[in-house]
Amino acid sequence: MASPFPERGLARRRQIWQRPLTLALTGIALCGCSFDLGSLMPEKDKPQEAPKAAAPAESAVSAGNVTEAQAHTAKAQSLAKSGETAAALDEFNRAVGLDPYNAQALYGRALIYQGNNQHDFAIADFSAASGLNPQKVEPLLGRAISYLALGKVKEATADLDEASEADPHNAQVWTTRGQAYERLGDKAKAAASYTRAVSLRPRDDAARSGLARVGG
């Protein structure tokens, strides 16, 4: 079964202006997020509805494919944690090819694409993972960071608004939301977000410096 997303070999290199804020945001994503996301595992025996853009050619995925995909996902997570991202990407590709509804594989692959500045591919995978698990913070945050890297700040703030409602105690979401609204020029919302981040994580240097910049 073919993967619903283009393979790495077909990627068009996008030239991106690497602003300091964008680099900082990408660092937040890669350092703050785990490739092993048990919260994104679908419930046993519960059919999952994939977003239309991620739907495979055949609606059903065999139990054998699901099991094999989980094995490839576990191997990919281990490789990614060891810094072997190229090998991890190959394993995530195999997992998604076998089971396009594997949210863990989609999310893990998205993080690698993001680290490689392949943000269009990252957004596609974050979107698929989010569609399979609505209201999960990790894919929303990841997609927002890639949107920011592409200069799509309004799209990023929409994701961050949703993420902050889904998990209002996530300091990382509030810090990133502050950075997004700061780029939009909305100092009031930026300050409110940075303030919330500092209240949750007092030693958050990014939030503290952001708060100082916007006059909070």
mmCIF file of C-alpha atoms in Angstrom:
data_model
loop_
_atom_site.group_PDB
_atom_site.id
_atom_site.type_symbol
_atom_site.label_atom_id
_atom_site.label_comp_id
_atom_site.label_asym_id
_atom_site.label_seq_id
_atom_site.Cartn_x
_atom_site.Cartn_y
_atom_site.Cartn_z
ATOM 1 C CA MET A 1 0.000 0.000 0.000
ATOM 2 C CA ALA A 2 1.470 3.316 -1.031
ATOM 3 C CA SER A 3 2.095 6.006 1.554
ATOM 4 C CA PRO A 4 -0.467 8.864 1.427
ATOM 5 C CA PHE A 5 2.344 11.381 1.598
ATOM 6 C CA PRO A 6 5.231 12.030 -0.814
ATOM 7 C CA GLU A 7 8.440 10.214 0.021
ATOM 8 C CA ARG A 8 11.521 12.069 1.050
ATOM 9 C CA GLY A 9 13.194 11.519 -2.313
ATOM 10 C CA LEU A 10 10.498 13.594 -4.043
ATOM 11 C CA ALA A 11 10.911 16.591 -1.750
ATOM 12 C CA ARG A 12 11.443 20.023 -3.169
ATOM 13 C CA ARG A 13 13.910 21.959 -1.097
ATOM 14 C CA ARG A 14 12.191 25.095 0.198
ATOM 15 C CA GLN A 15 14.387 28.054 0.947
ATOM 16 C CA ILE A 16 13.408 29.368 4.364
ATOM 17 C CA TRP A 17 14.637 32.510 6.104
ATOM 18 C CA GLN A 18 16.044 31.190 9.339
ATOM 19 C CA ARG A 19 15.048 33.872 11.805
ATOM 20 C CA PRO A 20 16.379 33.454 15.355
ATOM 21 C CA LEU A 21 12.837 33.069 16.666
ATOM 22 C CA THR A 22 12.091 30.310 14.150
ATOM 23 C CA LEU A 23 15.247 28.433 15.117
ATOM 24 C CA ALA A 24 14.324 28.741 18.778
ATOM 25 C CA LEU A 25 10.843 27.404 18.121
ATOM 26 C CA THR A 26 12.147 24.409 16.196
ATOM 27 C CA GLY A 27 14.526 23.700 19.051
ATOM 28 C CA ILE A 28 11.591 23.757 21.451
ATOM 29 C CA ALA A 29 9.752 21.191 19.357
ATOM 30 C CA LEU A 30 12.615 18.755 19.010
ATOM 31 C CA CYS A 31 13.848 19.034 22.577
ATOM 32 C CA GLY A 32 10.499 19.231 24.304
ATOM 33 C CA CYS A 33 8.587 16.501 22.510
ATOM 34 C CA SER A 34 8.986 12.765 22.823
ATOM 35 C CA PHE A 35 8.882 10.441 19.826
ATOM 36 C CA ASP A 36 7.194 7.875 22.085
ATOM 37 C CA LEU A 37 3.671 9.183 22.470
ATOM 38 C CA GLY A 38 1.477 6.682 24.226
ATOM 39 C CA SER A 39 -1.252 9.313 24.378
ATOM 40 C CA LEU A 40 -1.549 9.100 20.605
ATOM 41 C CA MET A 41 -2.189 5.357 20.493
ATOM 42 C CA PRO A 42 -5.719 4.609 19.281
ATOM 43 C CA GLU A 43 -8.008 2.774 21.640
ATOM 44 C CA LYS A 44 -8.004 -0.978 21.118
ATOM 45 C CA ASP A 45 -10.687 -2.314 18.803
ATOM 46 C CA LYS A 46 -12.018 1.198 18.151
ATOM 47 C CA PRO A 47 -12.094 2.149 14.455
ATOM 48 C CA GLN A 48 -10.252 5.358 13.704
ATOM 49 C CA GLU A 49 -11.388 7.841 11.066
ATOM 50 C CA ALA A 50 -8.485 9.399 9.187
ATOM 51 C CA PRO A 51 -8.661 12.844 7.611
ATOM 52 C CA LYS A 52 -9.526 12.768 3.919
ATOM 53 C CA ALA A 53 -6.091 13.933 2.865
ATOM 54 C CA ALA A 54 -4.511 10.986 4.659
ATOM 55 C CA ALA A 55 -6.977 8.281 3.630
ATOM 56 C CA PRO A 56 -5.351 5.185 2.109
ATOM 57 C CA ALA A 57 -6.489 3.570 -1.121
ATOM 58 C CA GLU A 58 -8.249 0.889 0.904
ATOM 59 C CA SER A 59 -10.246 1.785 3.990
ATOM 60 C CA ALA A 60 -9.347 -1.328 5.964
ATOM 61 C CA VAL A 61 -5.900 -2.097 7.355
ATOM 62 C CA SER A 62 -5.222 -5.711 8.238
ATOM 63 C CA ALA A 63 -4.359 -6.720 11.783
ATOM 64 C CA GLY A 64 -1.047 -8.032 10.505
ATOM 65 C CA ASN A 65 -0.183 -4.691 8.975
ATOM 66 C CA VAL A 66 -1.101 -2.891 12.176
ATOM 67 C CA THR A 67 1.132 -5.165 14.246
ATOM 68 C CA GLU A 68 4.048 -4.870 11.824
ATOM 69 C CA ALA A 69 3.609 -1.088 11.658
ATOM 70 C CA GLN A 70 3.759 -0.875 15.455
ATOM 71 C CA ALA A 71 7.026 -2.812 15.422
ATOM 72 C CA HIS A 72 8.532 -0.430 12.860
ATOM 73 C CA THR A 73 7.275 2.524 14.903
ATOM 74 C CA ALA A 74 8.899 1.251 18.084
ATOM 75 C CA LYS A 75 12.182 0.713 16.231
ATOM 76 C CA ALA A 76 11.959 4.189 14.710
ATOM 77 C CA GLN A 77 11.363 5.778 18.115
ATOM 78 C CA SER A 78 14.421 4.032 19.519
ATOM 79 C CA LEU A 79 16.566 5.137 16.575
ATOM 80 C CA ALA A 80 15.306 8.719 16.824
ATOM 81 C CA LYS A 81 16.119 8.886 20.530
ATOM 82 C CA SER A 82 19.644 7.712 19.684
ATOM 83 C CA GLY A 83 20.055 10.477 17.121
ATOM 84 C CA GLU A 84 19.861 8.165 14.096
ATOM 85 C CA THR A 85 17.187 10.218 12.399
ATOM 86 C CA ALA A 86 17.788 9.006 8.835
ATOM 87 C CA ALA A 87 17.299 5.396 9.851
ATOM 88 C CA ALA A 88 14.339 6.416 12.039
ATOM 89 C CA LEU A 89 12.708 8.156 9.088
ATOM 90 C CA ASP A 90 12.990 4.993 7.004
ATOM 91 C CA GLU A 91 11.269 3.012 9.757
ATOM 92 C CA PHE A 92 8.518 5.616 10.172
ATOM 93 C CA ASN A 93 7.960 5.519 6.397
ATOM 94 C CA ARG A 94 7.550 1.740 6.546
ATOM 95 C CA ALA A 95 5.142 2.057 9.457
ATOM 96 C CA VAL A 96 2.968 4.642 7.704
ATOM 97 C CA GLY A 97 3.044 2.620 4.487
ATOM 98 C CA LEU A 98 1.679 -0.375 6.358
ATOM 99 C CA ASP A 99 -0.810 1.551 8.488
ATOM 100 C CA PRO A 100 -1.655 5.137 7.460
ATOM 101 C CA TYR A 101 -3.709 5.452 10.660
ATOM 102 C CA ASN A 102 -0.678 5.045 12.945
ATOM 103 C CA ALA A 103 -0.662 8.406 14.727
ATOM 104 C CA GLN A 104 2.594 7.724 16.567
ATOM 105 C CA ALA A 105 4.443 7.063 13.307
ATOM 106 C CA LEU A 106 2.925 10.125 11.654
ATOM 107 C CA TYR A 107 3.885 12.328 14.590
ATOM 108 C CA GLY A 108 7.402 10.918 14.839
ATOM 109 C CA ARG A 109 7.953 11.345 11.114
ATOM 110 C CA ALA A 110 6.656 14.906 11.335
ATOM 111 C CA LEU A 111 9.228 15.765 14.007
ATOM 112 C CA ILE A 112 12.020 14.478 11.776
ATOM 113 C CA TYR A 113 10.736 16.398 8.773
ATOM 114 C CA GLN A 114 10.547 19.484 10.975
ATOM 115 C CA GLY A 115 14.130 19.000 12.123
ATOM 116 C CA ASN A 116 15.150 18.790 8.457
ATOM 117 C CA ASN A 117 13.271 22.028 7.662
ATOM 118 C CA GLN A 118 10.822 20.088 5.467
ATOM 119 C CA HIS A 119 7.935 21.945 6.998
ATOM 120 C CA ASP A 120 5.310 21.223 4.335
ATOM 121 C CA PHE A 121 5.788 17.489 4.906
ATOM 122 C CA ALA A 122 5.811 18.038 8.670
ATOM 123 C CA ILE A 123 2.525 19.951 8.528
ATOM 124 C CA ALA A 124 0.904 17.166 6.491
ATOM 125 C CA ASP A 125 1.899 14.543 9.057
ATOM 126 C CA PHE A 126 1.032 16.691 12.075
ATOM 127 C CA SER A 127 -2.373 17.327 10.477
ATOM 128 C CA ALA A 128 -2.970 13.605 9.943
ATOM 129 C CA ALA A 129 -1.933 12.787 13.522
ATOM 130 C CA SER A 130 -4.172 15.556 14.841
ATOM 131 C CA GLY A 131 -7.094 14.349 12.741
ATOM 132 C CA LEU A 132 -6.735 10.872 14.179
ATOM 133 C CA ASN A 133 -6.532 12.250 17.728
ATOM 134 C CA PRO A 134 -8.429 15.554 17.982
ATOM 135 C CA GLN A 135 -7.544 17.905 20.826
ATOM 136 C CA LYS A 136 -4.142 16.292 21.421
ATOM 137 C CA VAL A 137 -1.674 19.066 22.175
ATOM 138 C CA GLU A 138 1.505 17.583 20.655
ATOM 139 C CA PRO A 139 0.482 17.584 16.976
ATOM 140 C CA LEU A 140 -1.114 21.019 17.300
ATOM 141 C CA LEU A 141 2.032 22.471 18.843
ATOM 142 C CA GLY A 142 4.255 20.779 16.268
ATOM 143 C CA ARG A 143 2.155 22.032 13.362
ATOM 144 C CA ALA A 144 2.106 25.553 14.812
ATOM 145 C CA ILE A 145 5.897 25.609 14.960
ATOM 146 C CA SER A 146 6.171 24.549 11.325
ATOM 147 C CA TYR A 147 3.593 27.163 10.360
ATOM 148 C CA LEU A 148 5.728 29.778 12.107
ATOM 149 C CA ALA A 149 8.806 28.571 10.223
ATOM 150 C CA LEU A 150 6.919 29.170 6.970
ATOM 151 C CA GLY A 151 5.692 32.588 8.067
ATOM 152 C CA LYS A 152 2.077 31.426 8.422
ATOM 153 C CA VAL A 153 1.592 33.131 11.747
ATOM 154 C CA LYS A 154 -2.223 33.305 11.736
ATOM 155 C CA GLU A 155 -2.460 29.553 11.122
ATOM 156 C CA ALA A 156 -0.004 29.012 13.958
ATOM 157 C CA THR A 157 -1.962 31.136 16.423
ATOM 158 C CA ALA A 158 -5.156 29.230 15.580
ATOM 159 C CA ASP A 159 -3.439 25.949 16.465
ATOM 160 C CA LEU A 160 -1.933 27.419 19.619
ATOM 161 C CA ASP A 161 -5.269 28.839 20.735
ATOM 162 C CA GLU A 162 -6.769 25.356 20.374
ATOM 163 C CA ALA A 163 -3.800 23.735 22.127
ATOM 164 C CA SER A 164 -4.009 26.160 25.060
ATOM 165 C CA GLU A 165 -7.677 25.300 25.501
ATOM 166 C CA ALA A 166 -6.990 21.565 25.283
ATOM 167 C CA ASP A 167 -4.230 21.734 27.904
ATOM 168 C CA PRO A 168 -4.143 25.066 29.751
ATOM 169 C CA HIS A 169 -1.367 23.802 32.024
ATOM 170 C CA ASN A 170 1.166 23.243 29.224
ATOM 171 C CA ALA A 171 3.827 25.936 29.645
ATOM 172 C CA GLN A 172 5.454 25.150 26.315
ATOM 173 C CA VAL A 173 2.210 25.928 24.487
ATOM 174 C CA TRP A 174 1.875 29.282 26.235
ATOM 175 C CA THR A 175 5.481 30.255 25.487
ATOM 176 C CA THR A 176 5.083 29.425 21.812
ATOM 177 C CA ARG A 177 1.713 31.192 21.718
ATOM 178 C CA GLY A 178 3.392 34.281 23.131
ATOM 179 C CA GLN A 179 6.029 34.158 20.415
ATOM 180 C CA ALA A 180 3.353 33.773 17.732
ATOM 181 C CA TYR A 181 1.291 36.715 18.938
ATOM 182 C CA GLU A 182 4.452 38.763 19.341
ATOM 183 C CA ARG A 183 5.156 38.180 15.642
ATOM 184 C CA LEU A 184 1.599 39.279 14.835
ATOM 185 C CA GLY A 185 2.228 42.497 16.749
ATOM 186 C CA ASP A 186 -0.421 41.747 19.376
ATOM 187 C CA LYS A 187 1.553 42.660 22.466
ATOM 188 C CA ALA A 188 -1.399 42.236 24.820
ATOM 189 C CA LYS A 189 -2.022 38.600 23.884
ATOM 190 C CA ALA A 190 1.722 37.939 23.737
ATOM 191 C CA ALA A 191 2.197 39.339 27.245
ATOM 192 C CA ALA A 192 -0.756 37.353 28.589
ATOM 193 C CA SER A 193 0.656 34.153 27.103
ATOM 194 C CA TYR A 194 4.176 34.759 28.388
ATOM 195 C CA THR A 195 2.784 35.586 31.820
ATOM 196 C CA ARG A 196 0.863 32.321 31.890
ATOM 197 C CA ALA A 197 3.974 30.403 30.822
ATOM 198 C CA VAL A 198 6.079 31.978 33.572
ATOM 199 C CA SER A 199 3.419 31.234 36.178
ATOM 200 C CA LEU A 200 3.532 27.573 35.156
ATOM 201 C CA ARG A 201 7.296 27.374 34.659
ATOM 202 C CA PRO A 202 9.080 30.242 36.462
ATOM 203 C CA ARG A 203 12.492 29.378 34.989
ATOM 204 C CA ASP A 204 11.273 29.510 31.391
ATOM 205 C CA ASP A 205 13.901 31.887 29.986
ATOM 206 C CA ALA A 206 12.175 32.184 26.600
ATOM 207 C CA ALA A 207 8.936 33.277 28.247
ATOM 208 C CA ARG A 208 10.678 35.632 30.646
ATOM 209 C CA SER A 209 12.654 37.348 27.881
ATOM 210 C CA GLY A 210 9.545 37.506 25.707
ATOM 211 C CA LEU A 211 7.625 39.128 28.518
ATOM 212 C CA ALA A 212 10.372 41.728 28.866
ATOM 213 C CA ARG A 213 10.262 42.463 25.124
ATOM 214 C CA VAL A 214 6.519 43.115 25.042
ATOM 215 C CA GLY A 215 6.589 45.221 28.191
ATOM 216 C CA GLY A 216 4.894 42.785 30.556
#
